[in-house]
Short mmCIF file of C-alpha atoms in Angstrom, two decimals:
data_model
loop_
_atom_site.label_atom_id
_atom_site.label_comp_id
_atom_site.label_asym_id
_atom_site.label_seq_id
_atom_site.Cartn_x
_atom_site.Cartn_y
_atom_site.Cartn_z
CA UNK A 1 73.32 222.16 -58.30
CA UNK A 2 73.02 222.22 -54.57
CA UNK A 3 73.11 218.92 -52.79
CA UNK A 4 71.36 218.26 -49.53
CA UNK A 5 70.68 215.27 -47.45
CA UNK A 6 67.12 214.02 -47.81
CA UNK A 7 64.87 212.91 -45.00
CA UNK A 8 61.62 211.26 -45.41
CA UNK A 9 58.46 213.51 -44.97
CA UNK A 10 56.52 212.57 -41.98
CA UNK A 11 53.31 212.61 -44.09
CA UNK A 12 54.74 209.87 -46.11
CA UNK A 13 55.49 207.79 -43.05
CA UNK A 14 51.94 208.03 -41.76
CA UNK A 15 50.31 207.63 -45.10
CA UNK A 16 48.75 204.23 -45.88
CA UNK A 17 50.76 204.33 -49.11
CA UNK A 18 53.79 203.71 -47.18
CA UNK A 19 52.60 200.27 -46.53
CA UNK A 20 52.16 199.52 -50.03
CA UNK A 21 54.90 198.35 -52.22
CA UNK A 22 58.40 199.92 -51.77
CA UNK A 23 58.68 200.90 -55.39
CA UNK A 24 55.55 202.96 -55.26
CA UNK A 25 56.75 204.56 -52.19
CA UNK A 26 60.12 205.34 -53.68
CA UNK A 27 58.42 206.73 -56.94
CA UNK A 28 56.39 208.97 -54.85
CA UNK A 29 59.30 210.26 -53.02
CA UNK A 30 61.41 210.69 -56.06
CA UNK A 31 58.56 212.70 -57.69
CA UNK A 32 58.34 215.05 -54.75
CA UNK A 33 62.10 215.80 -54.53
CA UNK A 34 62.64 216.27 -58.44
CA UNK A 35 60.35 219.27 -58.30
CA UNK A 36 63.02 221.29 -56.52
CA UNK A 37 65.76 220.02 -58.63
CA UNK A 38 67.49 218.69 -55.65
CA UNK A 39 69.52 215.54 -55.43
CA UNK A 40 67.43 212.49 -56.16
CA UNK A 41 67.08 210.20 -53.06
CA UNK A 42 67.25 206.46 -53.96
CA UNK A 43 65.22 204.16 -51.95
CA UNK A 44 67.03 202.32 -49.25
CA UNK A 45 68.61 199.25 -50.63
CA UNK A 46 67.99 196.16 -48.37
CA UNK A 47 71.40 194.88 -49.47
CA UNK A 48 73.19 198.04 -48.37
CA UNK A 49 71.15 198.15 -45.12
CA UNK A 50 72.04 194.49 -44.42
CA UNK A 51 75.76 195.37 -45.02
CA UNK A 52 75.68 198.31 -42.85
CA UNK A 53 73.87 196.39 -40.03
CA UNK A 54 76.36 193.48 -40.31
CA UNK A 55 79.37 195.86 -40.08
CA UNK A 56 77.96 197.58 -37.07
CA UNK A 57 77.00 194.23 -35.64
CA UNK A 58 80.54 193.04 -36.08
CA UNK A 59 81.83 196.10 -34.20
CA UNK A 60 79.54 195.47 -31.26
CA UNK A 61 80.24 191.85 -31.47
CA UNK A 62 84.02 192.70 -31.11
CA UNK A 63 83.17 194.94 -28.22
CA UNK A 64 81.26 192.17 -26.59
CA UNK A 65 84.12 189.88 -27.16
CA UNK A 66 86.54 192.45 -25.60
CA UNK A 67 84.54 192.77 -22.51
CA UNK A 68 83.42 189.19 -22.19
CA UNK A 69 84.97 188.60 -18.84
CA UNK A 70 83.30 191.71 -17.21
CA UNK A 71 79.94 190.71 -18.82
CA UNK A 72 80.33 187.09 -17.65
CA UNK A 73 80.95 188.48 -14.19
CA UNK A 74 77.77 190.35 -14.36
CA UNK A 75 76.00 187.30 -15.46
CA UNK A 76 77.40 185.45 -12.55
CA UNK A 77 75.97 188.15 -10.19
CA UNK A 78 72.42 187.53 -11.46
CA UNK A 79 72.62 183.78 -11.91
CA UNK A 80 71.02 181.80 -9.01
CA UNK A 81 73.36 179.53 -7.05
CA UNK A 82 73.12 175.86 -8.21
CA UNK A 83 73.51 174.01 -4.95
CA UNK A 84 75.28 170.62 -4.80
CA UNK A 85 73.51 167.62 -3.44
CA UNK A 86 73.59 167.27 0.27
CA UNK A 87 76.49 164.97 1.06
CA UNK A 88 76.23 165.24 4.81
CA UNK A 89 73.45 164.28 7.05
CA UNK A 90 73.30 167.56 8.75
CA UNK A 91 70.72 166.57 11.32
CA UNK A 92 73.08 163.96 12.89
CA UNK A 93 74.83 166.20 15.54
CA UNK A 94 76.70 163.31 17.01
CA UNK A 95 78.28 162.36 13.58
CA UNK A 96 79.30 166.08 13.07
CA UNK A 97 80.85 166.18 16.40
CA UNK A 98 82.83 163.13 15.73
CA UNK A 99 83.86 164.54 12.44
CA UNK A 100 84.82 167.80 14.08
CA UNK A 101 87.10 165.92 16.62
CA UNK A 102 88.86 164.10 13.91
CA UNK A 103 89.27 167.33 11.93
CA UNK A 104 90.60 169.15 14.99
CA UNK A 105 93.19 166.53 15.48
CA UNK A 106 94.25 166.64 11.89
CA UNK A 107 94.24 170.54 11.98
CA UNK A 108 96.56 170.46 15.11
CA UNK A 109 98.93 167.94 13.50
CA UNK A 110 99.19 170.08 10.41
CA UNK A 111 99.82 173.19 12.41
CA UNK A 112 102.63 171.39 14.37
CA UNK A 113 104.13 170.09 11.22
CA UNK A 114 104.13 173.64 9.79
CA UNK A 115 105.58 175.02 12.81
CA UNK A 116 108.38 172.71 12.85
CA UNK A 117 109.41 174.02 9.43
CA UNK A 118 109.86 177.60 10.87
CA UNK A 119 113.29 178.74 11.95
CA UNK A 120 113.94 178.32 15.71
CA UNK A 121 117.19 180.36 15.81
CA UNK A 122 117.37 184.17 14.78
CA UNK A 123 117.12 184.80 11.14
CA UNK A 124 117.67 187.95 8.93
CA UNK A 125 115.15 189.34 6.50
CA UNK A 126 116.49 191.53 3.75
CA UNK A 127 113.93 193.76 1.76
CA UNK A 128 115.75 194.76 -1.38
CA UNK A 129 112.89 196.86 -2.66
CA UNK A 130 112.90 199.26 0.40
CA UNK A 131 116.50 198.47 1.45
CA UNK A 132 115.57 197.46 4.99
CA UNK A 133 116.57 194.66 7.35
CA UNK A 134 114.70 192.89 10.09
CA UNK A 135 116.25 190.47 12.48
CA UNK A 136 113.84 188.09 13.74
CA UNK A 137 113.88 185.65 16.64
CA UNK A 138 111.11 183.23 17.61
CA UNK A 139 108.71 185.08 15.17
CA UNK A 140 109.34 188.37 16.89
CA UNK A 141 111.17 191.32 15.67
CA UNK A 142 114.47 191.87 17.45
CA UNK A 143 116.09 194.62 15.45
CA UNK A 144 115.32 196.73 12.39
CA UNK A 145 117.51 198.90 10.23
CA UNK A 146 118.39 200.16 6.85
CA UNK A 147 120.81 198.64 4.30
CA UNK A 148 121.97 198.93 0.75
CA UNK A 149 121.36 196.18 -1.79
CA UNK A 150 122.19 195.48 -5.51
CA UNK A 151 121.73 198.39 -7.85
CA UNK A 152 120.49 196.34 -10.81
CA UNK A 153 123.26 197.93 -12.93
CA UNK A 154 124.24 195.89 -15.94
CA UNK A 155 127.93 196.79 -16.60
CA UNK A 156 129.25 196.02 -20.01
CA UNK A 157 132.92 195.74 -20.56
CA UNK A 158 134.50 196.60 -23.79
CA UNK A 159 135.69 192.87 -24.11
CA UNK A 160 132.11 191.71 -24.21
CA UNK A 161 132.07 190.62 -20.65
CA UNK A 162 129.08 191.87 -18.50
CA UNK A 163 128.00 191.72 -14.90
CA UNK A 164 124.66 192.40 -13.40
CA UNK A 165 124.80 193.83 -9.75
CA UNK A 166 121.77 192.49 -8.02
CA UNK A 167 121.18 190.85 -4.62
CA UNK A 168 120.02 187.34 -5.06
CA UNK A 169 116.54 186.56 -3.62
CA UNK A 170 115.61 183.48 -1.68
CA UNK A 171 116.60 181.64 1.48
CA UNK A 172 120.22 181.42 2.23
CA UNK A 173 122.39 180.39 5.21
CA UNK A 174 125.28 182.12 6.84
CA UNK A 175 128.28 180.12 5.61
CA UNK A 176 131.12 182.07 7.08
CA UNK A 177 131.72 184.89 9.68
CA UNK A 178 134.82 187.07 9.41
CA UNK A 179 136.12 189.86 11.53
CA UNK A 180 138.01 192.79 9.98
CA UNK A 181 137.44 191.48 6.36
CA UNK A 182 139.78 192.23 3.60
CA UNK A 183 138.09 192.72 0.06
CA UNK A 184 139.66 191.00 -2.81
CA UNK A 185 138.52 193.22 -5.59
CA UNK A 186 137.14 191.27 -8.52
CA UNK A 187 137.67 192.36 -12.26
CA UNK A 188 134.50 194.45 -12.39
CA UNK A 189 135.56 196.66 -9.58
CA UNK A 190 138.54 197.98 -11.82
CA UNK A 191 136.39 198.01 -14.98
CA UNK A 192 133.73 200.07 -13.25
CA UNK A 193 136.31 202.64 -12.29
CA UNK A 194 138.03 202.73 -15.67
CA UNK A 195 141.24 201.29 -14.21
CA UNK A 196 143.39 198.62 -15.94
CA UNK A 197 142.61 195.07 -14.46
CA UNK A 198 145.64 193.73 -12.63
CA UNK A 199 146.72 190.00 -12.53
CA UNK A 200 144.68 187.69 -10.27
CA UNK A 201 146.98 187.64 -7.29
CA UNK A 202 148.23 191.26 -7.53
CA UNK A 203 148.41 192.92 -4.12
CA UNK A 204 146.55 195.81 -5.85
CA UNK A 205 143.40 193.73 -5.62
CA UNK A 206 143.28 193.62 -1.90
CA UNK A 207 141.65 196.48 0.10
CA UNK A 208 141.41 196.65 3.83
CA UNK A 209 138.82 198.57 5.86
CA UNK A 210 136.10 199.00 3.02
CA UNK A 211 133.95 196.16 4.30
CA UNK A 212 133.57 197.44 7.89
CA UNK A 213 134.28 195.44 11.02
CA UNK A 214 132.45 192.18 10.23
CA UNK A 215 131.35 190.33 7.23
CA UNK A 216 129.20 187.22 6.85
CA UNK A 217 129.03 185.33 3.60
CA UNK A 218 125.90 183.64 2.32
CA UNK A 219 127.22 181.95 -0.81
CA UNK A 220 128.38 182.71 -4.32
CA UNK A 221 130.72 185.43 -3.02
CA UNK A 222 127.90 187.52 -1.67
CA UNK A 223 128.45 189.06 1.82
CA UNK A 224 126.59 191.10 4.48
CA UNK A 225 129.16 193.68 5.45
CA UNK A 226 129.68 197.22 6.57
CA UNK A 227 130.42 200.33 4.46
CA UNK A 228 132.29 203.53 4.21
CA UNK A 229 129.48 204.97 1.99
CA UNK A 230 126.97 205.51 4.86
CA UNK A 231 125.07 208.24 2.88
CA UNK A 232 124.00 205.56 0.35
CA UNK A 233 122.32 203.47 3.18
CA UNK A 234 118.78 202.77 2.24
CA UNK A 235 119.52 202.94 -1.51
CA UNK A 236 120.13 200.32 -4.12
CA UNK A 237 123.79 200.89 -4.80
CA UNK A 238 125.73 197.73 -4.17
CA UNK A 239 127.21 195.15 -6.41
CA UNK A 240 124.99 192.46 -4.89
CA UNK A 241 126.14 192.31 -1.23
CA UNK A 242 124.14 193.66 1.72
CA UNK A 243 125.73 196.64 3.29
CA UNK A 244 124.72 197.59 6.82
CA UNK A 245 125.52 200.39 9.22
CA UNK A 246 128.14 199.61 11.82
CA UNK A 247 125.58 199.34 14.78
CA UNK A 248 123.20 197.26 12.74
CA UNK A 249 126.16 194.96 11.47
CA UNK A 250 127.30 194.52 15.11
CA UNK A 251 123.83 193.36 16.33
CA UNK A 252 123.27 191.08 13.28
CA UNK A 253 126.70 189.72 13.38
CA UNK A 254 126.41 188.72 17.12
CA UNK A 255 122.81 187.35 16.76
CA UNK A 256 123.46 185.19 13.56
CA UNK A 257 125.46 181.88 13.79
CA UNK A 258 126.92 179.78 11.11
CA UNK A 259 123.87 178.16 9.45
CA UNK A 260 121.38 180.86 10.47
CA UNK A 261 118.94 181.66 7.79
CA UNK A 262 118.96 184.90 5.54
CA UNK A 263 115.72 185.66 3.73
CA UNK A 264 116.14 188.05 0.83
CA UNK A 265 113.09 189.35 -1.14
CA UNK B 1 61.62 219.95 -41.78
CA UNK B 2 64.54 217.63 -41.28
CA UNK B 3 64.10 214.70 -38.80
CA UNK B 4 66.70 213.96 -36.34
CA UNK B 5 68.94 211.18 -37.44
CA UNK B 6 68.93 208.15 -35.19
CA UNK B 7 69.09 204.39 -35.24
CA UNK B 8 65.31 204.18 -35.03
CA UNK B 9 64.89 206.58 -38.07
CA UNK B 10 67.32 204.63 -40.35
CA UNK B 11 65.74 202.84 -43.30
CA UNK B 12 62.26 203.98 -42.41
CA UNK B 13 61.43 204.23 -45.94
CA UNK B 14 61.84 200.51 -46.46
CA UNK B 15 60.61 197.79 -43.93
CA UNK B 16 62.62 195.17 -45.56
CA UNK B 17 66.00 197.15 -45.24
CA UNK B 18 65.07 198.14 -41.73
CA UNK B 19 64.45 194.44 -40.77
CA UNK B 20 67.57 193.27 -42.44
CA UNK B 21 69.66 196.00 -40.99
CA UNK B 22 68.43 195.28 -37.40
CA UNK B 23 68.63 191.45 -37.81
CA UNK B 24 72.26 191.68 -39.06
CA UNK B 25 73.15 194.13 -36.38
CA UNK B 26 71.75 192.02 -33.44
CA UNK B 27 72.83 188.64 -34.86
CA UNK B 28 76.55 188.82 -34.38
CA UNK B 29 76.34 190.43 -31.04
CA UNK B 30 73.88 187.58 -29.87
CA UNK B 31 76.06 184.93 -31.16
CA UNK B 32 79.11 186.24 -29.44
CA UNK B 33 77.25 186.92 -26.25
CA UNK B 34 75.68 183.51 -26.11
CA UNK B 35 78.97 181.69 -26.89
CA UNK B 36 81.29 183.83 -24.68
CA UNK B 37 79.22 185.10 -21.97
CA UNK B 38 76.00 183.28 -21.46
CA UNK B 39 76.89 179.57 -22.02
CA UNK B 40 80.17 179.72 -19.99
CA UNK B 41 78.23 181.25 -17.15
CA UNK B 42 75.48 178.55 -17.31
CA UNK B 43 77.75 175.58 -17.51
CA UNK B 44 80.25 174.55 -14.87
CA UNK B 45 82.90 177.38 -14.89
CA UNK B 46 85.36 175.35 -12.77
CA UNK B 47 86.21 172.58 -15.21
CA UNK B 48 89.87 172.97 -14.49
CA UNK B 49 89.33 173.11 -10.76
CA UNK B 50 89.35 169.89 -8.84
CA UNK B 51 85.97 168.12 -8.58
CA UNK B 52 84.06 168.52 -5.33
CA UNK B 53 85.21 166.31 -2.56
CA UNK B 54 82.57 164.29 -0.93
CA UNK B 55 83.30 164.05 2.75
CA UNK B 56 80.54 161.66 3.97
CA UNK B 57 78.54 159.54 1.69
CA UNK B 58 74.85 159.58 2.48
CA UNK B 59 73.36 156.23 3.40
CA UNK B 60 70.52 156.55 0.91
CA UNK B 61 68.82 159.33 -0.78
CA UNK B 62 65.73 159.27 1.39
CA UNK B 63 67.73 159.47 4.60
CA UNK B 64 69.47 162.65 3.28
CA UNK B 65 66.17 164.25 2.24
CA UNK B 66 64.56 163.63 5.61
CA UNK B 67 67.64 164.68 7.33
CA UNK B 68 67.70 167.99 5.47
CA UNK B 69 64.07 168.39 6.21
CA UNK B 70 64.66 167.84 9.88
CA UNK B 71 67.64 170.28 10.10
CA UNK B 72 67.45 172.30 13.32
CA UNK B 73 69.21 175.57 13.94
CA UNK B 74 71.46 173.69 16.26
CA UNK B 75 72.57 171.19 13.63
CA UNK B 76 72.88 174.03 11.11
CA UNK B 77 75.33 175.74 13.49
CA UNK B 78 77.34 172.52 14.00
CA UNK B 79 77.39 172.00 10.23
CA UNK B 80 78.76 175.62 9.72
CA UNK B 81 81.43 174.94 12.27
CA UNK B 82 82.43 171.84 10.49
CA UNK B 83 82.44 173.60 7.21
CA UNK B 84 84.71 176.21 8.65
CA UNK B 85 86.97 173.49 10.05
CA UNK B 86 87.20 171.76 6.65
CA UNK B 87 88.19 175.10 4.97
CA UNK B 88 90.78 175.51 7.63
CA UNK B 89 92.14 172.08 7.03
CA UNK B 90 92.19 172.97 3.28
CA UNK B 91 94.27 176.00 4.09
CA UNK B 92 96.78 174.45 6.34
CA UNK B 93 97.24 171.55 3.72
CA UNK B 94 98.13 174.25 1.11
CA UNK B 95 100.31 176.16 3.49
CA UNK B 96 102.37 173.09 4.36
CA UNK B 97 102.79 172.09 0.82
CA UNK B 98 104.12 175.55 0.03
CA UNK B 99 106.41 175.60 3.05
CA UNK B 100 107.98 172.37 1.76
CA UNK B 101 108.73 174.20 -1.68
CA UNK B 102 112.00 175.99 -2.08
CA UNK B 103 110.39 179.24 -3.29
CA UNK B 104 108.58 182.35 -2.72
CA UNK B 105 104.80 182.38 -2.21
CA UNK B 106 102.00 184.56 -1.38
CA UNK B 107 99.32 184.12 1.33
CA UNK B 108 96.12 186.00 0.95
CA UNK B 109 94.39 185.98 4.40
CA UNK B 110 91.04 187.64 3.86
CA UNK B 111 90.00 186.88 7.41
CA UNK B 112 92.79 189.22 8.52
CA UNK B 113 92.86 191.57 5.47
CA UNK B 114 96.49 190.67 4.94
CA UNK B 115 98.76 189.82 2.02
CA UNK B 116 101.77 187.93 3.35
CA UNK B 117 104.86 187.31 1.37
CA UNK B 118 106.53 184.01 2.49
CA UNK B 119 109.83 182.23 1.67
CA UNK B 120 109.60 178.47 2.27
CA UNK B 121 106.50 179.18 4.42
CA UNK B 122 108.37 181.72 6.58
CA UNK B 123 106.44 185.11 6.47
CA UNK B 124 108.86 187.89 5.36
CA UNK B 125 106.48 190.66 4.70
CA UNK B 126 102.93 191.34 5.94
CA UNK B 127 101.01 193.80 3.80
CA UNK B 128 97.60 195.38 4.92
CA UNK B 129 94.84 194.95 2.30
CA UNK B 130 92.99 198.27 2.25
CA UNK B 131 90.29 196.73 0.18
CA UNK B 132 89.51 193.59 -1.52
CA UNK B 133 86.83 192.41 -3.96
CA UNK B 134 86.17 188.73 -4.67
CA UNK B 135 84.30 187.81 -7.85
CA UNK B 136 80.87 186.30 -7.89
CA UNK B 137 82.16 182.96 -9.17
CA UNK B 138 83.48 182.04 -5.71
CA UNK B 139 79.90 182.18 -4.43
CA UNK B 140 78.87 179.66 -7.10
CA UNK B 141 81.94 177.47 -6.29
CA UNK B 142 80.90 177.44 -2.67
CA UNK B 143 77.25 176.50 -3.44
CA UNK B 144 78.52 173.69 -5.65
CA UNK B 145 80.58 172.44 -2.63
CA UNK B 146 83.90 172.59 -4.39
CA UNK B 147 85.50 175.45 -2.55
CA UNK B 148 87.53 173.38 -0.01
CA UNK B 149 88.84 171.00 -2.63
CA UNK B 150 89.68 174.18 -4.83
CA UNK B 151 91.59 175.63 -1.80
CA UNK B 152 93.33 172.47 -0.60
CA UNK B 153 96.41 172.77 -2.72
CA UNK B 154 98.54 175.80 -3.74
CA UNK B 155 97.79 177.77 -6.78
CA UNK B 156 100.76 177.98 -9.05
CA UNK B 157 101.53 181.32 -11.08
CA UNK B 158 101.16 180.90 -14.75
CA UNK B 159 101.42 184.42 -16.06
CA UNK B 160 101.60 187.97 -14.85
CA UNK B 161 101.29 191.48 -16.23
CA UNK B 162 102.35 194.66 -14.66
CA UNK B 163 102.85 198.35 -15.03
CA UNK B 164 106.38 198.09 -13.79
CA UNK B 165 109.33 196.04 -14.87
CA UNK B 166 110.19 192.78 -13.04
CA UNK B 167 113.89 193.91 -12.50
CA UNK B 168 114.76 197.65 -12.77
CA UNK B 169 117.84 196.93 -14.78
CA UNK B 170 120.00 199.95 -15.72
CA UNK B 171 122.59 199.42 -18.51
CA UNK B 172 126.15 200.98 -17.90
CA UNK B 173 128.92 200.99 -20.37
CA UNK B 174 132.35 200.57 -18.79
CA UNK B 175 134.14 203.86 -18.58
CA UNK B 176 137.16 204.19 -20.67
CA UNK B 177 139.20 205.91 -17.84
CA UNK B 178 139.01 207.10 -14.32
CA UNK B 179 137.89 210.53 -15.32
CA UNK B 180 134.87 209.15 -17.11
CA UNK B 181 134.10 206.92 -14.24
CA UNK B 182 134.12 209.76 -11.84
CA UNK B 183 131.66 211.58 -13.99
CA UNK B 184 129.43 208.59 -14.04
CA UNK B 185 129.61 208.19 -10.25
CA UNK B 186 128.66 211.72 -9.66
CA UNK B 187 125.33 211.11 -11.37
CA UNK B 188 122.27 210.82 -9.18
CA UNK B 189 120.83 207.42 -8.42
CA UNK B 190 117.41 207.32 -10.16
CA UNK B 191 114.53 206.68 -7.66
CA UNK B 192 111.71 204.60 -8.71
CA UNK B 193 108.26 206.07 -8.03
CA UNK B 194 106.18 204.28 -10.66
CA UNK B 195 102.72 203.36 -9.98
CA UNK B 196 102.28 199.67 -9.43
CA UNK B 197 99.39 197.66 -10.76
CA UNK B 198 99.64 193.98 -11.50
CA UNK B 199 97.66 191.02 -12.52
CA UNK B 200 98.72 187.42 -11.53
CA UNK B 201 97.02 184.51 -13.40
CA UNK B 202 97.20 181.11 -11.52
CA UNK B 203 96.12 177.65 -12.45
CA UNK B 204 92.65 176.53 -11.66
CA UNK B 205 91.10 179.71 -13.13
CA UNK B 206 92.23 181.99 -10.53
CA UNK B 207 93.18 185.65 -11.37
CA UNK B 208 94.52 188.10 -8.69
CA UNK B 209 94.74 191.65 -9.54
CA UNK B 210 96.84 193.94 -7.25
CA UNK B 211 96.15 197.71 -7.26
CA UNK B 212 97.86 200.43 -5.37
CA UNK B 213 96.09 202.39 -2.69
CA UNK B 214 97.63 205.71 -3.72
CA UNK B 215 96.08 207.76 -6.33
CA UNK B 216 98.05 207.37 -9.67
CA UNK B 217 99.99 210.06 -11.29
CA UNK B 218 99.01 211.24 -15.01
CA UNK B 219 101.90 209.13 -16.30
CA UNK B 220 100.64 206.22 -14.09
CA UNK B 221 97.21 206.49 -15.42
CA UNK B 222 98.37 206.25 -19.04
CA UNK B 223 100.53 203.17 -18.22
CA UNK B 224 97.53 201.68 -16.35
CA UNK B 225 95.26 202.27 -19.39
CA UNK B 226 97.74 200.54 -21.65
CA UNK B 227 98.11 197.61 -19.17
CA UNK B 228 94.29 197.25 -19.13
CA UNK B 229 94.15 197.13 -22.78
CA UNK B 230 96.85 194.63 -22.93
CA UNK B 231 95.03 192.39 -20.40
CA UNK B 232 91.73 192.62 -22.41
CA UNK B 233 93.55 191.89 -25.63
CA UNK B 234 95.12 188.84 -24.09
CA UNK B 235 91.86 187.59 -22.77
CA UNK B 236 90.16 188.39 -26.00
CA UNK B 237 92.85 186.23 -27.83
CA UNK B 238 92.17 183.44 -25.34
CA UNK B 239 88.50 183.48 -25.88
CA UNK B 240 88.99 183.36 -29.73
CA UNK B 241 91.54 180.46 -29.24
CA UNK B 242 88.71 178.57 -27.33
CA UNK B 243 86.16 179.19 -29.85
CA UNK B 244 88.45 178.12 -32.55
CA UNK B 245 89.09 174.90 -30.79
CA UNK B 246 85.32 174.56 -30.14
CA UNK B 247 85.74 174.86 -26.36
CA UNK B 248 83.71 176.96 -23.97
CA UNK B 249 85.76 179.92 -22.67
CA UNK B 250 86.48 179.65 -18.94
CA UNK B 251 85.27 182.20 -16.55
CA UNK B 252 88.10 182.87 -14.13
CA UNK B 253 87.70 183.36 -10.41
CA UNK B 254 88.60 186.82 -10.00
CA UNK B 255 90.00 188.54 -6.83
CA UNK B 256 91.17 192.11 -6.49
CA UNK B 257 93.13 193.51 -3.65
CA UNK B 258 94.35 197.00 -2.78
CA UNK B 259 97.67 197.55 -0.97
CA UNK B 260 100.13 200.28 -0.75
CA UNK B 261 102.49 201.02 -3.77
CA UNK B 262 105.52 199.89 -1.85
CA UNK B 263 103.97 196.54 -0.83
CA UNK B 264 102.76 195.92 -4.36
CA UNK B 265 106.25 196.63 -5.76
CA UNK B 266 107.82 194.40 -3.09
CA UNK B 267 105.48 191.61 -3.83
CA UNK B 268 105.56 191.84 -7.58
CA UNK B 269 109.38 191.98 -7.68
CA UNK B 270 109.76 189.14 -5.22
CA UNK B 271 107.42 186.52 -6.68
CA UNK B 272 109.27 184.36 -9.21
CA UNK B 273 107.80 182.40 -12.16
CA UNK B 274 105.60 179.51 -10.81
CA UNK B 275 105.29 181.14 -7.45
CA UNK B 276 102.70 179.52 -5.24
CA UNK B 277 99.51 181.13 -3.67
CA UNK B 278 97.33 180.06 -0.75
CA UNK B 279 94.10 181.76 0.36
CA UNK B 280 92.47 181.94 3.66
CA UNK B 281 88.77 182.85 3.04
#
């Protein structure tokens, strides 16, 4: 027996019979179809239709809910502005002028206060995302260059110790300045190279010349120093310190004083 | 002859079925639309924002009405200048408050089309905004007279979503010996070229979306699609939460800016939790 989907004949739709009871309509339809021996079409059940409608409605409601912020934005675009009550006598120019004078005074005081918070002496900006430095003085760029900052490597040692090599962000101050610095290698420097860690005061820990000609500390053991690995400048490869090229280091070292600000982002 | 199946032809044989179908189809959509879209739009969407500040109290209602009626173009101009100065004052108040905080903050200067990253109020990176869109809600807030008050203190970051990680951490196991260490060292340093899109949700119903100017890669588009779905799911969850607590969902004041990928990455990575934001409109 072949099965086919049934559609309602258009004649039936237009017939006045279709306006009569649903049972009669269904009977008529059934009789027509049974002649061909095809599958008998049942009249649409209101319960089934309701369920289908409700399910589809729920899906559409979920879509509405999902896009509610966008729809609300559209609603805002068509809603008229609700104006607040007039709180100022706008016709009184004299009063407005007086208010403006007071406001201007307050504004200049605010700006003055804000300017007093800005650094007066040279300061260094370190951009860790692009590995660039900018030396600023009196809100003007004095010098720009490339640097190397933290690699964001998380080194895991076999003894469950771990270190993350990132340059700290925020505002710091130059806490110390050294010429011809000597590097005291911490434990991670040996672990990273697969070498055995020597005792704390072992001469093996001290290495000369690797930090360049100058170094400036800005707290927690972090330094701004030179490098032997100049090909890595501009890349995030350090253990947290800021490495500069020799020329840049010289300029920065001479411009910055103890207490000068270093902004790292 | 078969008729084309469509929504209009469904249940044509039975009027009762058809009515029931359409009614139950429309009803849930209508309920959700009214509860989550229409009512929050019609009621005050800035419930969380500070109430409008009244600068000068009118002497009496009649005086105000007569004054408004007599408003000349000259007085209107002065009023506008005063409003501009008031907005400027709101901005500088916020800026000063942020400068006193020991943290990173972001300044969105729409008059100069610039997004400026600041540390303790000191600008450290100025990024050009190639394009920006401000949601219609701002216009409603301005009309209600609450804009200056809304802008007069810094917005504090509550939550953020992005297509890139906050910190590009790479895990490295300590090498067993120097040979293994040399092999690790000879590996190339991975360069980050991911597309950057992020959303920051601040207090007082403010949402700032940052998009990159550069056309995203295929992989970037996929990541962006996931990020968009995640954002929508979170907002849907919030709406459901509001409805559950019988509260009206809030419409967020929405701002979208477009900057370069590099700027977007630098800003996203720099801004910490609870970062501040000031706006100059």
